[in-house]
Amino acid sequence: AQSVTQLGSHVSVSEGALVLLRCNYSSSVPPYLFWYVQYPNQGLQLLLKYTTGATLVKGINGFEAEFKKSETSFHLTKPSAHMSDAAEYFCAVTGGSQGNLIFGKGTKLSVKP
Amino acid sequence: GAVVSQHPSWVICKSGTSVKIECRSLDFQATTMFWYRQFPKQSLMLMATSNEGSKATYEQGVEKDKFLINHASLTLSTLTVTSAHPEDSSFYICSAPKGLVTGELFFGEGSRLTVL
């Protein structure tokens, strides 16, 4: 069965600092991996995804993530945090046969001025 | 722009009443839609998979008689919370896959249900 573990329920960084949100997955099949962002009382917006091919994927708003099969990881990074990056971030892996996603518990990112 | 629209965004109801939430795919047909529930400061838990033209598939522990799902057309799925109680208060989010290859889901804006 597929599962996702996000280390750290809350990460706080200063504006301009590196953002690193950790995600490890477990999957019995080659995974499709996703990072979504959620602002308060809103749905989820896709940041980036890995399906096949290049293991370093770039997404919106300057975020990127690297798929490391040997480490079963898909950590999300951004070189320089902006105040507008403050939100909840969810890592997800493709789940059941009908295409649903399995989500991690989420990491709340706070950005200090 | 949004490709999945959910309505209403907010709803407050009295205990014992029923509430219907609509989820529409805006520019594509969705034979499958997923309904998730999100508790405060927690992750999204899949409640059920809505299938156009057939019965929904519910996850273990989800009461199908309480959470009625109807996928009446290729662009509309509805979730009805019947005889709502305060413990049903939550954030409900629908989603739909667009395309079969990447597995990406598009999410509605979510519906905040508060049962008094």
mmCIF file of C-alpha atoms in Angstrom:
data_model
loop_
_atom_site.group_PDB
_atom_site.id
_atom_site.type_symbol
_atom_site.label_atom_id
_atom_site.label_comp_id
_atom_site.label_asym_id
_atom_site.label_seq_id
_atom_site.Cartn_x
_atom_site.Cartn_y
_atom_site.Cartn_z
ATOM 1 C CA ALA A 1 0.000 0.000 0.000
ATOM 2 C CA GLN A 2 1.087 3.529 -0.677
ATOM 3 C CA SER A 3 1.810 6.006 2.097
ATOM 4 C CA VAL A 4 3.375 9.397 2.598
ATOM 5 C CA THR A 5 5.274 10.756 5.564
ATOM 6 C CA GLN A 6 5.952 14.432 5.945
ATOM 7 C CA LEU A 7 8.545 15.198 8.578
ATOM 8 C CA GLY A 8 7.690 18.259 10.576
ATOM 9 C CA SER A 9 4.143 19.472 10.931
ATOM 10 C CA HIS A 10 5.362 23.053 11.182
ATOM 11 C CA VAL A 11 8.370 24.712 9.604
ATOM 12 C CA SER A 12 9.293 28.321 10.232
ATOM 13 C CA VAL A 13 11.819 30.244 8.151
ATOM 14 C CA SER A 14 12.837 33.840 7.744
ATOM 15 C CA GLU A 15 12.014 35.726 4.593
ATOM 16 C CA GLY A 16 14.761 35.123 2.078
ATOM 17 C CA ALA A 17 15.903 31.892 3.692
ATOM 18 C CA LEU A 18 15.922 28.439 2.151
ATOM 19 C CA VAL A 19 12.729 26.451 2.383
ATOM 20 C CA LEU A 20 13.011 22.677 2.800
ATOM 21 C CA LEU A 21 9.912 20.560 3.333
ATOM 22 C CA ARG A 22 10.521 16.864 3.672
ATOM 23 C CA CYS A 23 8.504 14.048 2.174
ATOM 24 C CA ASN A 24 9.139 10.326 2.154
ATOM 25 C CA TYR A 25 6.881 7.850 0.445
ATOM 26 C CA SER A 26 6.187 4.180 0.284
ATOM 27 C CA SER A 27 4.837 2.656 -2.889
ATOM 28 C CA SER A 28 4.613 -0.838 -4.289
ATOM 29 C CA VAL A 29 4.657 0.512 -7.833
ATOM 30 C CA PRO A 30 6.645 3.278 -9.529
ATOM 31 C CA PRO A 31 5.148 6.337 -7.917
ATOM 32 C CA TYR A 32 3.716 9.507 -9.267
ATOM 33 C CA LEU A 33 4.472 12.176 -6.663
ATOM 34 C CA PHE A 34 2.913 15.555 -6.081
ATOM 35 C CA TRP A 35 3.229 18.636 -3.930
ATOM 36 C CA TYR A 36 0.132 20.704 -3.343
ATOM 37 C CA VAL A 37 -0.276 23.989 -1.484
ATOM 38 C CA GLN A 38 -3.350 24.989 0.479
ATOM 39 C CA TYR A 39 -4.191 28.477 1.655
ATOM 40 C CA PRO A 40 -6.682 28.890 4.515
ATOM 41 C CA ASN A 41 -10.195 27.762 3.673
ATOM 42 C CA GLN A 42 -9.283 26.998 0.095
ATOM 43 C CA GLY A 43 -8.801 23.925 -2.014
ATOM 44 C CA LEU A 44 -5.461 22.547 -3.094
ATOM 45 C CA GLN A 45 -3.288 23.951 -5.839
ATOM 46 C CA LEU A 46 -0.686 21.854 -7.581
ATOM 47 C CA LEU A 47 2.872 23.080 -7.095
ATOM 48 C CA LEU A 48 4.673 20.391 -9.029
ATOM 49 C CA LYS A 49 4.626 16.733 -9.910
ATOM 50 C CA TYR A 50 6.945 13.893 -10.774
ATOM 51 C CA THR A 51 5.792 11.178 -13.119
ATOM 52 C CA THR A 52 8.728 9.918 -15.134
ATOM 53 C CA GLY A 53 11.910 11.304 -16.622
ATOM 54 C CA ALA A 54 13.964 14.043 -15.029
ATOM 55 C CA THR A 55 14.149 13.575 -11.297
ATOM 56 C CA LEU A 56 14.449 17.274 -10.534
ATOM 57 C CA VAL A 57 11.148 18.908 -11.223
ATOM 58 C CA LYS A 58 10.403 22.592 -11.176
ATOM 59 C CA GLY A 59 7.054 23.979 -10.223
ATOM 60 C CA ILE A 60 5.292 27.240 -9.766
ATOM 61 C CA ASN A 61 6.372 30.077 -7.500
ATOM 62 C CA GLY A 62 10.018 29.050 -7.600
ATOM 63 C CA PHE A 63 9.557 25.684 -5.918
ATOM 64 C CA GLU A 64 11.289 22.528 -6.999
ATOM 65 C CA ALA A 65 11.554 18.965 -5.784
ATOM 66 C CA GLU A 66 13.874 16.075 -6.442
ATOM 67 C CA PHE A 67 12.757 12.474 -6.699
ATOM 68 C CA LYS A 68 15.296 10.182 -5.069
ATOM 69 C CA LYS A 69 14.306 6.593 -5.512
ATOM 70 C CA SER A 70 17.093 5.229 -3.342
ATOM 71 C CA GLU A 71 15.934 7.383 -0.454
ATOM 72 C CA THR A 72 12.222 7.133 -1.296
ATOM 73 C CA SER A 73 12.102 10.884 -0.906
ATOM 74 C CA PHE A 74 10.572 13.832 -2.706
ATOM 75 C CA HIS A 75 11.609 16.886 -0.714
ATOM 76 C CA LEU A 76 10.342 20.326 -1.675
ATOM 77 C CA THR A 77 12.708 23.283 -1.763
ATOM 78 C CA LYS A 78 12.757 26.950 -2.578
ATOM 79 C CA PRO A 79 15.968 28.977 -2.446
ATOM 80 C CA SER A 80 14.438 32.110 -0.979
ATOM 81 C CA ALA A 81 11.226 32.228 1.015
ATOM 82 C CA HIS A 82 8.668 34.939 0.464
ATOM 83 C CA MET A 83 5.937 36.022 2.847
ATOM 84 C CA SER A 84 3.349 34.821 0.363
ATOM 85 C CA ASP A 85 4.705 31.275 0.661
ATOM 86 C CA ALA A 86 3.136 30.913 4.100
ATOM 87 C CA ALA A 87 0.596 28.116 3.694
ATOM 88 C CA GLU A 88 0.023 24.409 4.254
ATOM 89 C CA TYR A 89 1.919 22.060 1.978
ATOM 90 C CA PHE A 90 0.899 18.514 1.205
ATOM 91 C CA CYS A 91 2.933 15.774 -0.399
ATOM 92 C CA ALA A 92 0.948 13.084 -2.168
ATOM 93 C CA VAL A 93 1.441 9.823 -4.028
ATOM 94 C CA THR A 94 -0.880 8.082 -6.434
ATOM 95 C CA GLY A 95 -3.031 5.667 -4.507
ATOM 96 C CA GLY A 96 -5.767 3.331 -5.530
ATOM 97 C CA SER A 97 -6.644 1.879 -8.873
ATOM 98 C CA GLN A 98 -9.055 4.671 -9.719
ATOM 99 C CA GLY A 99 -6.468 7.389 -9.406
ATOM 100 C CA ASN A 100 -7.024 8.921 -6.014
ATOM 101 C CA LEU A 101 -4.100 10.447 -4.156
ATOM 102 C CA ILE A 102 -2.732 9.511 -0.766
ATOM 103 C CA PHE A 103 -1.729 12.585 1.186
ATOM 104 C CA GLY A 104 0.781 13.212 3.891
ATOM 105 C CA LYS A 105 -0.343 15.002 7.029
ATOM 106 C CA GLY A 106 0.854 18.320 5.731
ATOM 107 C CA THR A 107 3.477 20.832 6.779
ATOM 108 C CA LYS A 108 2.537 24.325 7.748
ATOM 109 C CA LEU A 109 5.110 26.818 6.528
ATOM 110 C CA SER A 110 5.466 30.099 8.370
ATOM 111 C CA VAL A 111 7.620 32.901 7.000
ATOM 112 C CA LYS A 112 8.974 35.503 9.398
ATOM 113 C CA PRO A 113 9.793 38.999 8.185
ATOM 114 C CA GLY B 1 -8.615 29.546 -13.935
ATOM 115 C CA ALA B 2 -10.393 26.952 -11.869
ATOM 116 C CA VAL B 3 -11.196 23.705 -13.578
ATOM 117 C CA VAL B 4 -13.203 22.231 -10.716
ATOM 118 C CA SER B 5 -15.820 24.323 -8.995
ATOM 119 C CA GLN B 6 -17.408 23.502 -5.676
ATOM 120 C CA HIS B 7 -20.492 25.068 -4.114
ATOM 121 C CA PRO B 8 -21.284 26.287 -1.537
ATOM 122 C CA SER B 9 -18.038 27.491 -0.020
ATOM 123 C CA TRP B 10 -19.583 27.903 3.393
ATOM 124 C CA VAL B 11 -22.710 26.414 4.877
ATOM 125 C CA ILE B 12 -24.147 26.519 8.357
ATOM 126 C CA CYS B 13 -27.045 24.285 9.209
ATOM 127 C CA LYS B 14 -28.992 23.028 12.169
ATOM 128 C CA SER B 15 -28.474 19.569 13.532
ATOM 129 C CA GLY B 16 -30.742 17.052 11.833
ATOM 130 C CA THR B 17 -30.962 18.800 8.501
ATOM 131 C CA SER B 18 -29.376 17.706 5.229
ATOM 132 C CA VAL B 19 -26.848 19.632 3.208
ATOM 133 C CA LYS B 20 -25.916 19.181 -0.443
ATOM 134 C CA ILE B 21 -22.524 20.116 -1.837
ATOM 135 C CA GLU B 22 -21.972 20.292 -5.582
ATOM 136 C CA CYS B 23 -18.774 19.645 -7.471
ATOM 137 C CA ARG B 24 -18.499 20.520 -11.143
ATOM 138 C CA SER B 25 -15.777 19.983 -13.683
ATOM 139 C CA LEU B 26 -15.743 23.148 -15.748
ATOM 140 C CA ASP B 27 -14.064 22.380 -19.032
ATOM 141 C CA PHE B 28 -13.684 18.649 -19.080
ATOM 142 C CA GLN B 29 -15.663 15.526 -18.435
ATOM 143 C CA ALA B 30 -14.987 13.640 -15.254
ATOM 144 C CA THR B 31 -16.191 10.080 -15.070
ATOM 145 C CA THR B 32 -14.593 9.876 -11.656
ATOM 146 C CA MET B 33 -14.530 12.389 -8.846
ATOM 147 C CA PHE B 34 -13.072 12.035 -5.378
ATOM 148 C CA TRP B 35 -14.519 13.402 -2.188
ATOM 149 C CA TYR B 36 -12.127 14.191 0.627
ATOM 150 C CA ARG B 37 -12.725 15.329 4.161
ATOM 151 C CA GLN B 38 -10.259 17.458 6.042
ATOM 152 C CA PHE B 39 -10.339 17.853 9.793
ATOM 153 C CA PRO B 40 -8.757 20.941 11.357
ATOM 154 C CA LYS B 41 -4.989 20.942 11.009
ATOM 155 C CA GLN B 42 -5.050 17.467 9.517
ATOM 156 C CA SER B 43 -4.600 15.883 6.151
ATOM 157 C CA LEU B 44 -7.154 15.011 3.538
ATOM 158 C CA MET B 45 -8.874 11.704 3.992
ATOM 159 C CA LEU B 46 -10.545 10.083 1.035
ATOM 160 C CA MET B 47 -14.208 9.490 1.780
ATOM 161 C CA ALA B 48 -15.452 8.051 -1.469
ATOM 162 C CA THR B 49 -14.948 7.760 -5.173
ATOM 163 C CA SER B 50 -17.833 9.023 -7.246
ATOM 164 C CA ASN B 51 -18.433 7.204 -10.513
ATOM 165 C CA GLU B 52 -20.640 8.583 -13.264
ATOM 166 C CA GLY B 53 -23.518 6.258 -13.948
ATOM 167 C CA SER B 54 -22.808 3.848 -11.133
ATOM 168 C CA LYS B 55 -22.656 3.651 -7.371
ATOM 169 C CA ALA B 56 -19.993 5.446 -5.444
ATOM 170 C CA THR B 57 -17.212 3.499 -3.786
ATOM 171 C CA TYR B 58 -16.851 4.353 -0.124
ATOM 172 C CA GLU B 59 -13.737 4.041 1.976
ATOM 173 C CA GLN B 60 -13.785 1.887 5.044
ATOM 174 C CA GLY B 61 -15.492 3.553 7.954
ATOM 175 C CA VAL B 62 -17.475 6.049 5.878
ATOM 176 C CA GLU B 63 -21.236 5.690 6.268
ATOM 177 C CA LYS B 64 -22.717 5.538 2.793
ATOM 178 C CA ASP B 65 -26.219 6.202 4.075
ATOM 179 C CA LYS B 66 -25.057 9.364 5.746
ATOM 180 C CA PHE B 67 -22.884 10.683 2.965
ATOM 181 C CA LEU B 68 -24.906 10.244 -0.182
ATOM 182 C CA ILE B 69 -23.025 10.676 -3.422
ATOM 183 C CA ASN B 70 -24.640 11.116 -6.788
ATOM 184 C CA HIS B 71 -22.688 11.460 -10.009
ATOM 185 C CA ALA B 72 -25.532 12.365 -12.306
ATOM 186 C CA SER B 73 -23.550 13.622 -15.265
ATOM 187 C CA LEU B 74 -20.016 13.762 -16.594
ATOM 188 C CA THR B 75 -19.529 17.200 -15.071
ATOM 189 C CA LEU B 76 -21.419 17.046 -11.783
ATOM 190 C CA SER B 77 -21.082 15.095 -8.584
ATOM 191 C CA THR B 78 -22.969 15.898 -5.403
ATOM 192 C CA LEU B 79 -22.347 15.000 -1.787
ATOM 193 C CA THR B 80 -25.325 15.140 0.536
ATOM 194 C CA VAL B 81 -24.700 15.015 4.251
ATOM 195 C CA THR B 82 -27.936 13.621 5.642
ATOM 196 C CA SER B 83 -29.205 14.302 9.150
ATOM 197 C CA ALA B 84 -26.137 16.321 9.898
ATOM 198 C CA HIS B 85 -24.707 16.443 13.391
ATOM 199 C CA PRO B 86 -22.012 18.667 14.899
ATOM 200 C CA GLU B 87 -19.408 15.944 14.428
ATOM 201 C CA ASP B 88 -19.982 16.200 10.680
ATOM 202 C CA SER B 89 -18.627 19.738 10.750
ATOM 203 C CA SER B 90 -15.581 19.711 8.543
ATOM 204 C CA PHE B 91 -14.007 20.920 5.334
ATOM 205 C CA TYR B 92 -15.113 18.842 2.368
ATOM 206 C CA ILE B 93 -13.117 18.963 -0.849
ATOM 207 C CA CYS B 94 -13.874 17.369 -4.171
ATOM 208 C CA SER B 95 -11.410 16.626 -6.901
ATOM 209 C CA ALA B 96 -11.276 15.178 -10.367
ATOM 210 C CA PRO B 97 -8.561 13.785 -12.565
ATOM 211 C CA LYS B 98 -8.035 15.558 -15.834
ATOM 212 C CA GLY B 99 -6.389 13.192 -18.192
ATOM 213 C CA LEU B 100 -5.308 9.672 -17.457
ATOM 214 C CA VAL B 101 -1.559 9.861 -17.768
ATOM 215 C CA THR B 102 -0.182 11.997 -15.005
ATOM 216 C CA GLY B 103 -2.505 11.159 -12.130
ATOM 217 C CA GLU B 104 -2.865 14.805 -11.263
ATOM 218 C CA LEU B 105 -6.020 15.802 -9.463
ATOM 219 C CA PHE B 106 -7.728 19.151 -9.732
ATOM 220 C CA PHE B 107 -9.406 20.304 -6.571
ATOM 221 C CA GLY B 108 -12.478 22.335 -5.896
ATOM 222 C CA GLU B 109 -12.348 25.290 -3.566
ATOM 223 C CA GLY B 110 -13.711 23.252 -0.687
ATOM 224 C CA SER B 111 -16.865 23.563 1.373
ATOM 225 C CA ARG B 112 -16.791 24.453 5.041
ATOM 226 C CA LEU B 113 -19.714 22.791 6.814
ATOM 227 C CA THR B 114 -20.676 23.885 10.288
ATOM 228 C CA VAL B 115 -23.476 22.021 12.006
ATOM 229 C CA LEU B 116 -24.968 23.768 15.003
#
